[in-house]
Short mmCIF file of C-alpha atoms and ligand atoms in Angstrom, two decimals:
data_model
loop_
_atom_site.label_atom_id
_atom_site.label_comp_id
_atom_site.label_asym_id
_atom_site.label_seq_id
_atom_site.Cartn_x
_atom_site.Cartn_y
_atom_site.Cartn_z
CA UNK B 516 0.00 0.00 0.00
CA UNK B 517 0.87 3.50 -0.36
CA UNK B 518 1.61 4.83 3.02
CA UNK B 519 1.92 8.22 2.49
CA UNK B 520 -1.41 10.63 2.99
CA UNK B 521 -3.00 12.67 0.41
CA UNK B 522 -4.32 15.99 0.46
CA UNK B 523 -7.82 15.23 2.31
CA UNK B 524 -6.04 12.86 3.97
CA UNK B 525 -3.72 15.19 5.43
CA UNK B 526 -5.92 17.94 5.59
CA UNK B 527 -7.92 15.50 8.29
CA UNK B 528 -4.59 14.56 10.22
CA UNK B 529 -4.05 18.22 10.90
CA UNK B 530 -7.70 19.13 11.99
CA UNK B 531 -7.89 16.45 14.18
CA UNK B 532 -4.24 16.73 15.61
CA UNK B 533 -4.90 20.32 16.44
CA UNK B 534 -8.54 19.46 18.06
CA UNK B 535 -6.64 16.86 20.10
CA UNK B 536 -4.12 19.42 21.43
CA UNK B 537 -6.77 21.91 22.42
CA UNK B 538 -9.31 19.66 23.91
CA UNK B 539 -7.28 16.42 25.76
CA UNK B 540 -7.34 17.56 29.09
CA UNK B 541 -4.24 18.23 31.23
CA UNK B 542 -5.20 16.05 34.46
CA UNK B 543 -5.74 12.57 31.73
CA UNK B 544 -2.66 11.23 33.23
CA UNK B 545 -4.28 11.51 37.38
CA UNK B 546 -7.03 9.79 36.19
CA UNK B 547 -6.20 7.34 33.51
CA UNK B 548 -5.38 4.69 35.56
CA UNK B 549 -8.36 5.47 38.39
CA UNK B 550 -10.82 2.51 39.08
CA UNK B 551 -13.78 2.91 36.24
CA UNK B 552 -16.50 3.53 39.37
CA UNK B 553 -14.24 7.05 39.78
CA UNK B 554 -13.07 8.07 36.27
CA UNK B 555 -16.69 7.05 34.92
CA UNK B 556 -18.04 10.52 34.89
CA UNK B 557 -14.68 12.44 34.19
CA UNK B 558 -15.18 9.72 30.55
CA UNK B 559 -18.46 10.41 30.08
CA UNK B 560 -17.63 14.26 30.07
CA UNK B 561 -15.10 13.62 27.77
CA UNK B 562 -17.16 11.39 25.28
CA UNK B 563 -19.69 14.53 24.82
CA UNK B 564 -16.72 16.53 24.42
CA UNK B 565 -15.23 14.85 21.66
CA UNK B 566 -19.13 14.10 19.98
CA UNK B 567 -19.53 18.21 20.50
CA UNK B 568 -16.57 18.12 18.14
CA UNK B 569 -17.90 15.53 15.62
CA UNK B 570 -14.84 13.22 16.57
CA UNK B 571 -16.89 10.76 18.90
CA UNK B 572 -17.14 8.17 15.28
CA UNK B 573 -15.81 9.60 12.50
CA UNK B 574 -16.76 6.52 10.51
CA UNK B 575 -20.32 6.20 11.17
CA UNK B 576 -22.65 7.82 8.68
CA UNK B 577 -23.82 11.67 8.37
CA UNK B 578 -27.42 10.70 9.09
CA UNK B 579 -26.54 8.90 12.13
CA UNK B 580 -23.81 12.20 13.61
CA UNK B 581 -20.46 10.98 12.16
CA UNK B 582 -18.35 11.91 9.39
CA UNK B 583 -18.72 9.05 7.06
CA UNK B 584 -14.76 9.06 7.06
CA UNK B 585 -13.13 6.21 5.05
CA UNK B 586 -11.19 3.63 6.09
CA UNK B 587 -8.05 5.96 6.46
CA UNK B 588 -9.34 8.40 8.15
CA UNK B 589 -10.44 6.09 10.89
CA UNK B 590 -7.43 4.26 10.71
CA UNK B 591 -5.93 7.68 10.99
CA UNK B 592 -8.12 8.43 13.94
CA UNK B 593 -7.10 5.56 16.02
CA UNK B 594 -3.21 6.50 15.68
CA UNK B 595 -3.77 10.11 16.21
CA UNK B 596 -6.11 9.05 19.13
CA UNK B 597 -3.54 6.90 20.52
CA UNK B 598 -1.00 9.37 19.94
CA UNK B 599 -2.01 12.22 21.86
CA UNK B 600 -2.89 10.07 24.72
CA UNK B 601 -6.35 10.81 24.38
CA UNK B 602 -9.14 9.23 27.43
CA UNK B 603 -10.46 6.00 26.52
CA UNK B 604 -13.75 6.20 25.18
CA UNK B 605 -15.88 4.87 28.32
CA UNK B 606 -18.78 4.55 25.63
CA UNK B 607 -16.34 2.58 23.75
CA UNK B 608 -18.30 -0.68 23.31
CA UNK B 609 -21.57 1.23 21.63
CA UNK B 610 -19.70 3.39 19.46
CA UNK B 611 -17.44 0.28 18.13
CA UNK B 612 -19.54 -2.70 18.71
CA UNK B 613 -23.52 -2.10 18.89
CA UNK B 614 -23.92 1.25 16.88
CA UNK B 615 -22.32 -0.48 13.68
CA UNK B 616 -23.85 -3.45 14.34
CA UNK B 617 -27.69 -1.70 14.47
CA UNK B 618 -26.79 0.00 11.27
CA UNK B 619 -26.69 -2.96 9.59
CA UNK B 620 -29.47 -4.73 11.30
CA UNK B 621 -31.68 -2.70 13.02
CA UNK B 622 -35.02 -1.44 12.64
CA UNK B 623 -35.26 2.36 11.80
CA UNK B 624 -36.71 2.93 14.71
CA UNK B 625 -33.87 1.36 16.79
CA UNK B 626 -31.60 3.59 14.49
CA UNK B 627 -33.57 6.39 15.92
CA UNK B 628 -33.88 5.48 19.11
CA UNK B 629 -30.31 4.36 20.12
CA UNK B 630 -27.68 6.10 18.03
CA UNK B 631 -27.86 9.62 19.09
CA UNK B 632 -27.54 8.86 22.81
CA UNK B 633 -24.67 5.79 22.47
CA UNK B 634 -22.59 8.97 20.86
CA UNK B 635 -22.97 11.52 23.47
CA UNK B 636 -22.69 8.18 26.21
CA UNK B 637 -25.98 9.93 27.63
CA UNK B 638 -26.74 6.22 27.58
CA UNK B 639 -24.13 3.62 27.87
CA UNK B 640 -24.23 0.21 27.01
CA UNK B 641 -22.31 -3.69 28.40
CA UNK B 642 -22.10 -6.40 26.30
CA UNK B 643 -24.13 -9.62 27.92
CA UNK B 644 -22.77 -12.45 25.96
CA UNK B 645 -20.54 -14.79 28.29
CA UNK B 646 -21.82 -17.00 30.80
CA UNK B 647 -20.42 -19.25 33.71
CA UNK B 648 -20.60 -22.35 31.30
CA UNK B 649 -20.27 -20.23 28.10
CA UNK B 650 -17.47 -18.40 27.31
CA UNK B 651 -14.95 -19.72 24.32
CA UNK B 652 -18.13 -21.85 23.41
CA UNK B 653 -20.62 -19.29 23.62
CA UNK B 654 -22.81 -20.30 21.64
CA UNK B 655 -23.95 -23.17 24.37
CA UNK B 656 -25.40 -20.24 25.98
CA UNK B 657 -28.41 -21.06 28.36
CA UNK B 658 -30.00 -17.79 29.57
CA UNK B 659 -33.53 -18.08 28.52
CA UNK B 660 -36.10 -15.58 26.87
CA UNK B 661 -39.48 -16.82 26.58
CA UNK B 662 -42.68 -15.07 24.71
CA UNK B 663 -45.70 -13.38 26.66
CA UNK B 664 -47.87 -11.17 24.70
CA UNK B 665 -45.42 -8.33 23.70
CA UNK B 666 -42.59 -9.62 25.90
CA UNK B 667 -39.77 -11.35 25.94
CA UNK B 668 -39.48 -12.79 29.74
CA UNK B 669 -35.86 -13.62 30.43
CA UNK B 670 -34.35 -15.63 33.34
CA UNK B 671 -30.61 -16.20 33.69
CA UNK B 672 -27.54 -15.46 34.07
CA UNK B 673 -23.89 -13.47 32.53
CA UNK B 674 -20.72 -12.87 33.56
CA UNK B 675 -17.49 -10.64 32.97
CA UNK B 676 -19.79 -7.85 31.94
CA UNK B 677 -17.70 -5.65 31.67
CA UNK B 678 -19.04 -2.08 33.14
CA UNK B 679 -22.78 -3.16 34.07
CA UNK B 680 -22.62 -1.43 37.02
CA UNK B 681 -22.91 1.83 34.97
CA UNK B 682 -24.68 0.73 31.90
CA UNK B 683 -27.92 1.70 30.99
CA UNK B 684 -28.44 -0.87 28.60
CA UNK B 685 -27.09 -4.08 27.90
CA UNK B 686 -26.91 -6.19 24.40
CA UNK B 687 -28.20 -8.96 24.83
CA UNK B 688 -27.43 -13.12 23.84
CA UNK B 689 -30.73 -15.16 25.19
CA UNK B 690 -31.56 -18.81 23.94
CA UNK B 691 -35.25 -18.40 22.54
CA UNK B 692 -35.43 -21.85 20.97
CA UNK B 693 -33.92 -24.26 23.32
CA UNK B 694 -34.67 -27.94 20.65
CA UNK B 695 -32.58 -25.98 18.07
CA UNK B 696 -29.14 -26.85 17.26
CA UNK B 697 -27.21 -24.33 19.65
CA UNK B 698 -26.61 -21.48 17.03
CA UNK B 699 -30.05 -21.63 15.43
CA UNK B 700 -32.23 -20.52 18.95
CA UNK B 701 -30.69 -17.84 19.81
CA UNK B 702 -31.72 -13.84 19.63
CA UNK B 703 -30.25 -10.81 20.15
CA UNK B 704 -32.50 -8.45 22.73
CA UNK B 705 -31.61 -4.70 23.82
CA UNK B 706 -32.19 -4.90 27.51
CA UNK B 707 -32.73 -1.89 29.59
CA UNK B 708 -30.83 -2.40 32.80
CA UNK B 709 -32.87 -0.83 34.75
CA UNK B 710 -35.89 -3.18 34.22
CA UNK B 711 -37.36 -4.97 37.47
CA UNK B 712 -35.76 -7.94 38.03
CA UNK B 713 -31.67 -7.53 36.74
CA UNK B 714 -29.18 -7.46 39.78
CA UNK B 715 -25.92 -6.70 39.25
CA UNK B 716 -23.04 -8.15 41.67
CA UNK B 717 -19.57 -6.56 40.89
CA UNK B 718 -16.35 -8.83 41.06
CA UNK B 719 -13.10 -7.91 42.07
CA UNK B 720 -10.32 -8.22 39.99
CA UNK B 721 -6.54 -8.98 41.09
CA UNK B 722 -6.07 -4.84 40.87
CA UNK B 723 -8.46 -4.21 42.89
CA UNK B 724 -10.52 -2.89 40.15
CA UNK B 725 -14.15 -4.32 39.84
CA UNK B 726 -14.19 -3.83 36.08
CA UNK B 727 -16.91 -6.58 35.62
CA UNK B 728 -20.00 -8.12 37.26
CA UNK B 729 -22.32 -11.16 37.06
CA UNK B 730 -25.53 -9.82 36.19
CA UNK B 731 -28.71 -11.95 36.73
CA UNK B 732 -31.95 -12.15 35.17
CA UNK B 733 -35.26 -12.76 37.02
CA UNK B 734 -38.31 -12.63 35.16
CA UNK B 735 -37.30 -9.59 33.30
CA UNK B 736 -39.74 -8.40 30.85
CA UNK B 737 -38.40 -7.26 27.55
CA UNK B 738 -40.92 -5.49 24.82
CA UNK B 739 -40.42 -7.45 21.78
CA UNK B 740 -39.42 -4.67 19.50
CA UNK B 741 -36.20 -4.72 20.99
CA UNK B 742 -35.33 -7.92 18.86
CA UNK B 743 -32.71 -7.07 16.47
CA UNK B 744 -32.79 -9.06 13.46
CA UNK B 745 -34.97 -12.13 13.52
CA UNK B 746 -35.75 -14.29 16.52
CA UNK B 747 -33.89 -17.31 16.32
CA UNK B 748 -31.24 -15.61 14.46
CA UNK B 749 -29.28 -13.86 16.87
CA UNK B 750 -26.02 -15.28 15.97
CA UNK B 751 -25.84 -13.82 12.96
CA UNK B 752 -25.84 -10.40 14.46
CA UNK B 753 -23.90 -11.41 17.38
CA UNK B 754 -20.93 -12.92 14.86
CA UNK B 755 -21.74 -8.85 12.96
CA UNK B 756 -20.75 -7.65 16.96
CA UNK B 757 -17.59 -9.94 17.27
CA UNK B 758 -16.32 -8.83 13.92
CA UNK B 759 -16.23 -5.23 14.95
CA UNK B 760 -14.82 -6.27 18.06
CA UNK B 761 -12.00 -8.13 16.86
CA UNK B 762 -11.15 -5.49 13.81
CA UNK B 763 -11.03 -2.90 16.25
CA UNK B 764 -7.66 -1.26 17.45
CA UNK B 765 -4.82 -0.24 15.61
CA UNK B 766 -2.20 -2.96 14.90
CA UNK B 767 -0.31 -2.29 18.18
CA UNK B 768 -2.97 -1.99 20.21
CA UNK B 769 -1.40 0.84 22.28
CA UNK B 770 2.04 -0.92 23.28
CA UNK B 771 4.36 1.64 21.60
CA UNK B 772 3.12 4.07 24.44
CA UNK B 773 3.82 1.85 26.51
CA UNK B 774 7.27 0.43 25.36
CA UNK B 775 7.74 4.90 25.29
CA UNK B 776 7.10 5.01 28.94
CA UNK B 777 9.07 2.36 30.12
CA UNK B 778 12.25 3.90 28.15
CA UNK B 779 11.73 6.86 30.32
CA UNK B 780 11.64 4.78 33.26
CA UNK B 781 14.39 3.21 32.45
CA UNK B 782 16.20 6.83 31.95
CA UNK B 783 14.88 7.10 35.76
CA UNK B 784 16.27 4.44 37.43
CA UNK B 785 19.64 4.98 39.54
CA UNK B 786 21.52 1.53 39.17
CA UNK B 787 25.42 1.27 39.87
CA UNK B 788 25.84 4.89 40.06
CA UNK B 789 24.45 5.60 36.24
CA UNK B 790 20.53 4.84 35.48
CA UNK B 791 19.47 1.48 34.31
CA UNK B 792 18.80 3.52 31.15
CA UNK B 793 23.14 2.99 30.86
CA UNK B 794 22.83 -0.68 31.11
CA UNK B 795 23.52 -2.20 27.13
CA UNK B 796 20.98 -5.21 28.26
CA UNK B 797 18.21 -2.92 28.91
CA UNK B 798 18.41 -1.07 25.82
CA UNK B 799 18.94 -4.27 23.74
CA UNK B 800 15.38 -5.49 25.80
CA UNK B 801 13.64 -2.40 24.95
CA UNK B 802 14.73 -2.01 21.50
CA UNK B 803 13.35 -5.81 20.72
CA UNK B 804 9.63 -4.87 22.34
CA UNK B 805 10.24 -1.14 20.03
CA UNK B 806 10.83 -3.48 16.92
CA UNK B 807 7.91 -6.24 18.14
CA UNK B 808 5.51 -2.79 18.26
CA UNK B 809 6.83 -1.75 14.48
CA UNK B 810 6.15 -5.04 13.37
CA UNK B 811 2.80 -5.00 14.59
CA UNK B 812 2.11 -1.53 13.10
CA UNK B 813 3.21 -2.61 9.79
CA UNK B 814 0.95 -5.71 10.19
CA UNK B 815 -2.18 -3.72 10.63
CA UNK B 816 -1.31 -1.42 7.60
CA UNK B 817 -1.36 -5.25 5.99
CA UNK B 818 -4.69 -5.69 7.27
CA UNK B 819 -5.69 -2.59 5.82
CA UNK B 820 -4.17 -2.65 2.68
CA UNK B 821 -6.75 -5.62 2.53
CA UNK B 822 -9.59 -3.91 3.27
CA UNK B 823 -8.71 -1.15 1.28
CA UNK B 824 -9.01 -3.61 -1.77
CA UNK B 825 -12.18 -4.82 -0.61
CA UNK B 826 -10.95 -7.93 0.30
CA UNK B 827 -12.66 -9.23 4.00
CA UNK B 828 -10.58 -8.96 7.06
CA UNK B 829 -7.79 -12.01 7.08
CA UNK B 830 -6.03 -13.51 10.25
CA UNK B 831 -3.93 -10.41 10.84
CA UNK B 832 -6.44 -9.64 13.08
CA UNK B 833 -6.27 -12.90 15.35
CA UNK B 834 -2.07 -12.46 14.69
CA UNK B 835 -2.09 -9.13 16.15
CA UNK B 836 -4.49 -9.42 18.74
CA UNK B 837 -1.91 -12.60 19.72
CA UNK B 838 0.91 -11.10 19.56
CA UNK B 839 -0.12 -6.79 21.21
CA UNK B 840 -1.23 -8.69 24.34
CA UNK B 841 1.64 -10.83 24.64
CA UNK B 842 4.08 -8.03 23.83
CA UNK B 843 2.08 -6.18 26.26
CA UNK B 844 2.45 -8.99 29.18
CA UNK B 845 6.25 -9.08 28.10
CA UNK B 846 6.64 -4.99 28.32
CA UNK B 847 4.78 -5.43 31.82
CA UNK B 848 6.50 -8.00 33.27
CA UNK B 849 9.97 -6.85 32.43
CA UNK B 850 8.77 -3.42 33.99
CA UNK B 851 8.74 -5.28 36.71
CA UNK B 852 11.93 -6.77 37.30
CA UNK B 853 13.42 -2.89 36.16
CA UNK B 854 11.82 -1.69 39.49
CA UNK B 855 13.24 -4.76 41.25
CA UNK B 856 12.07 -4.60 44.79
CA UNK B 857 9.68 -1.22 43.76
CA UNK B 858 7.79 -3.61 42.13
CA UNK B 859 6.51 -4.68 45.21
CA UNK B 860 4.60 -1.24 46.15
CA UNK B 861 0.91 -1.44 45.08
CA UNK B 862 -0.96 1.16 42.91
CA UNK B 863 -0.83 4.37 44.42
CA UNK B 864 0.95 2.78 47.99
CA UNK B 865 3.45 5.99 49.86
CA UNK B 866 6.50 5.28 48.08
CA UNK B 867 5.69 3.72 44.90
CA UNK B 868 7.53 5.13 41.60
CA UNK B 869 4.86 6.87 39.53
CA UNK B 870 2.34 5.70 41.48
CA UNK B 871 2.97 1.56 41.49
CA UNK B 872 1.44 2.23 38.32
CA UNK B 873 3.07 -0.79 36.80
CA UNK B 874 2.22 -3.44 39.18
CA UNK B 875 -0.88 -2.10 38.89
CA UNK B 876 -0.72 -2.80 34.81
CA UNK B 877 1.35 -5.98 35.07
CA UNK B 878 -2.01 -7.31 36.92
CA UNK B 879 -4.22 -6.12 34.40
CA UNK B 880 -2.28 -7.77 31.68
CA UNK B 881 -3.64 -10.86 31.60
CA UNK B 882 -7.35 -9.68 30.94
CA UNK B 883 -6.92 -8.71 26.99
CA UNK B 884 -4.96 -12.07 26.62
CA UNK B 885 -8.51 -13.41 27.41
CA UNK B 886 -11.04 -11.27 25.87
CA UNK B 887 -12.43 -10.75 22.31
CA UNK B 888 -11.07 -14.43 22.13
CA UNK B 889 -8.85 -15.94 24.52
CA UNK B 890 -5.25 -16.44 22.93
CA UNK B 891 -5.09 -19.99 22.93
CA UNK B 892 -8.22 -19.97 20.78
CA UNK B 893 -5.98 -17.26 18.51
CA UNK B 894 -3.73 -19.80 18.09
CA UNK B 895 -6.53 -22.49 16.78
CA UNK B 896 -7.23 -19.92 14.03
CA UNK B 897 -4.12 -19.37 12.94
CA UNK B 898 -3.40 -23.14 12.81
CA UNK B 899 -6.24 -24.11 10.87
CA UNK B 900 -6.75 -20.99 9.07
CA UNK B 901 -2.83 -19.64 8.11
CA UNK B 902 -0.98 -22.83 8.46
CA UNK B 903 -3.60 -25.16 7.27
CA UNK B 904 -2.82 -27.56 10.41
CA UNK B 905 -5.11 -30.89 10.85
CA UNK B 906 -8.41 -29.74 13.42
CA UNK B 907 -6.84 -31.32 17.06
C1 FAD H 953 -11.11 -8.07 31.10
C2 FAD H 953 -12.27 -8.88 30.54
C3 FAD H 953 -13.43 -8.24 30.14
C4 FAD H 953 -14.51 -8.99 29.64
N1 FAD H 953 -15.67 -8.34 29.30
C5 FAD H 953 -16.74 -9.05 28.85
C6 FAD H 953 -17.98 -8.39 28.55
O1 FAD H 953 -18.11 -7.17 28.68
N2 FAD H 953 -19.02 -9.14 28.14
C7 FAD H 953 -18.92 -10.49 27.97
O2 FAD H 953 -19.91 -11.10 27.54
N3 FAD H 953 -17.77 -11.15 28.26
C8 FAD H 953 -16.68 -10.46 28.71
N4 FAD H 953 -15.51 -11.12 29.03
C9 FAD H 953 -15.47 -12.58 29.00
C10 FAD H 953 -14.64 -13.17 27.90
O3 FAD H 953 -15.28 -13.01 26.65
C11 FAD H 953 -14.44 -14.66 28.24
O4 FAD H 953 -13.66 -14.71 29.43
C12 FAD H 953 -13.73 -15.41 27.14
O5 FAD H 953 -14.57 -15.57 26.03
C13 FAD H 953 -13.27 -16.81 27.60
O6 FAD H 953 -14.34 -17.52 28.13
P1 FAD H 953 -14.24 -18.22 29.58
O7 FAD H 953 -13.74 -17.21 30.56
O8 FAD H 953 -15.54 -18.88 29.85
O9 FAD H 953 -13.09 -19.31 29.43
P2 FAD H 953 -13.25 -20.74 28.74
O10 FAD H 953 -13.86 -20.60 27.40
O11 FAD H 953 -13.90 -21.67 29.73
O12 FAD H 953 -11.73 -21.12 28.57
C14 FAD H 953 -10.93 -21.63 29.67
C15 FAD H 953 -9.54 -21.94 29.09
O13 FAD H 953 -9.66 -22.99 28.10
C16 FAD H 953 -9.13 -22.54 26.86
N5 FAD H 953 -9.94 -23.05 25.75
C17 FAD H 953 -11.28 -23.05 25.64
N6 FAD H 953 -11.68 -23.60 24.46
C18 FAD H 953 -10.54 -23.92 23.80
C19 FAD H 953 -10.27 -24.52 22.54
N7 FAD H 953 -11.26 -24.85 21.69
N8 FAD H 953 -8.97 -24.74 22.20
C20 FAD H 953 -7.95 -24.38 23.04
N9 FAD H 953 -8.14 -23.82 24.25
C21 FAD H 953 -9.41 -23.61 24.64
C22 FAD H 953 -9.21 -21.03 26.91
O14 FAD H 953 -8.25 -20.42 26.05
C23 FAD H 953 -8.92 -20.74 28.37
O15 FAD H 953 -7.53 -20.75 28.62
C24 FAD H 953 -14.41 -10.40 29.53
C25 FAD H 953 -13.21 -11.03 29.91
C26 FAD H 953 -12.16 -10.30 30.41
C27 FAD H 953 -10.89 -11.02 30.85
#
């Protein structure tokens, strides 16, 4: 592909770089790595911010409040985005995941009634798809909708939903045809979550975080025209979600800040009278993740340069999603023995360098090696799909 920008191209960059620099605010940094149930209004704020500025999804169509930006430009986006060191987008899994996803299958009056708000995250969604016995297999999913008059009742239960606690709404996988084979009774319903009968019980995470929930369904009544697409074919539309999901990101997923950061704690350290910054071994170590994170960059550009030609998205996307979280654990881990015994402190304990904010991320690490499609299930695709390996 041609990597260099054209005029409209550039002309984009440079309207959106200088938005960035006016508008990201100063204090990101406090509150970046806060627990969500703090920073959740501080994100909120932000996300009306940057939909006051038409930036909230470029992408999505004029009708529906975005810029109907090509591919570039969004690719653009995300690697501006990442490189001012912008909030994350707290609406993030609506304005990637269900608002596409409603475009394409939606009724108009679900266009109508959803989009507007999921850009200003005046309402804010959670994704109910996994279960305790569903997760990799999810479509052995159990929760149950049945029909009453203009209902939907459902009964069951999810788990790892991510942000419930301050959703609104919640899209929904229920099993609405139980003698079907397992990905022919399913639908997709738009719950609100603050319908009689949904409790939500936050979990605690190793960081002390409680990022997700088990949420649980008790006779909750749904109004059938929140069905999206038909009933019974939910997995369709769910598969539409995952695709978005897994596409999202730019090919690095964020690591080169990272890999940034931990140069300049390296530059920081005192070890032997010099920093640890002087140490030949530690700049080999960093310069390998640097050229990992290039790699990756250049592999996303390969994804794109498929898209571009029309072509559907290949298995870059399960490569990099592989290889940016394992880079990522790598980056984090090594972090770690850098700080040596500082690596101890916990996030934001008296005495911690900036903050203990990398034990605090060396904990987190794990989760995207999980999610969107654990790694080991990554490495299934790739075998079957890339290297054309025999099913185990
Ligand atoms: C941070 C985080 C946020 C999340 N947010 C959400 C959310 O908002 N909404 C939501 O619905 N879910 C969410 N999830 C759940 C996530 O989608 C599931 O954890 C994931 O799909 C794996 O399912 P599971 O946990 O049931 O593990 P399982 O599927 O039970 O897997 C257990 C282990 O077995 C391995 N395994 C399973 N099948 C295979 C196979 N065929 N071949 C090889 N190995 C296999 C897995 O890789 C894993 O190591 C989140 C998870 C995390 C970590």
């Amino acid at each position: 592909m041609d990597l260099n920008l054209n005029a409209e191209e550039k002309q984009f960059r440079d309207e959106l770089r200088a938005w960035l620099s006016a508008n990201v605010p100063k204090d990101w940094a406090e509150w970046r790595e806060k627990p969500l149930e703090e920073s959740f209004p501080y994100l909120r704020a932000w996300q009306r911010k940057l939909h006051e500025g038409r930036w909230a999804a470029v992408s999505w169509p004029k009708e529906y409040g975005g810029r109907a930006a090509p591919l570039m430009e969004q690719i653009i986006f995300d690697e501006e985005y990442s490189r001012a060191r912008a909030p994350v987008l707290t609406g993030y899994s609506a304005l990637l995941l269900l608002g596409p996803t409603l475009m394409y299958w939606g009724t108009d009056e679900q266009k109508k009634r959803y989009l507007p708000k999921i850009l200003t995250a005046d309402e804010t969604w959670c994704q109910g798809y996994s279960e305790p016995g569903s997760g990799s297999d999810l479509a052995s999913l159990q929760t149950r909708a049945v029909e009453e008059g203009d209902y939907f009742v459902v009964n069951g239960q999810k788990v790892w939903t991510s942000a419930a606690q301050h959703a609104d709404w919640i899209f929904l996988l229920v099993r609405t045809d139980p003698d079907a084979p397992k990905h022919k009774g399913i639908s997709y319903l738009l719950v609100d979550m603050h319908s009689p009968g949904i409790t939500v019980r936050p979990l605690v995470q190793i960081t002390g975080a409680r990022g997700f929930n088990e949420v649980f369904f008790e006779d909750v009544r749904v109004p059938k025209k929140n069905l999206v697409g038909e009933k019974n074919q939910g997995w369709q539309v769910a598969i539409t979600t995952l695709m978005f999901e897994r596409s999202g990101g730019g090919g690095d997923r964020g690591v080169a800040g990272q890999i940034r950061e931990l140069a300049a704690l390296a530059r920081r350290l005192p070890r032997g009278g010099a920093t640890a910054w002087d140490d030949s071994a530690v700049r080999q170590k960093i310069a390998e993740f640097q050229c990992e994170a290039v790699a990756l960059r250049y592999t996303g550009y390969r994804q794109l340069t498929r898209r571009l030609k029309g072509l559907p998205p290949g298995p870059e996307g399960s490569m990099m999603k592989l290889c940016a979280t394992e880079l990522n654990l790598r980056v984090q881990t090594f972090a770690m023995e850098l700080l040596g015994p500082y690596s101890q402190f916990e996030y934001r304990a008296p005495f911690a360098l900036d903050k203990g904010r990398w034990s605090y991320r060396m904990l987190g690490a794990r989760g995207p090696t999980i999610y969107a499609g654990t790694n080991q299930i990554q490495h299934n695709i790739i075998g079957e799909r890339v290297l054309g390996l025999p099913k185990g």
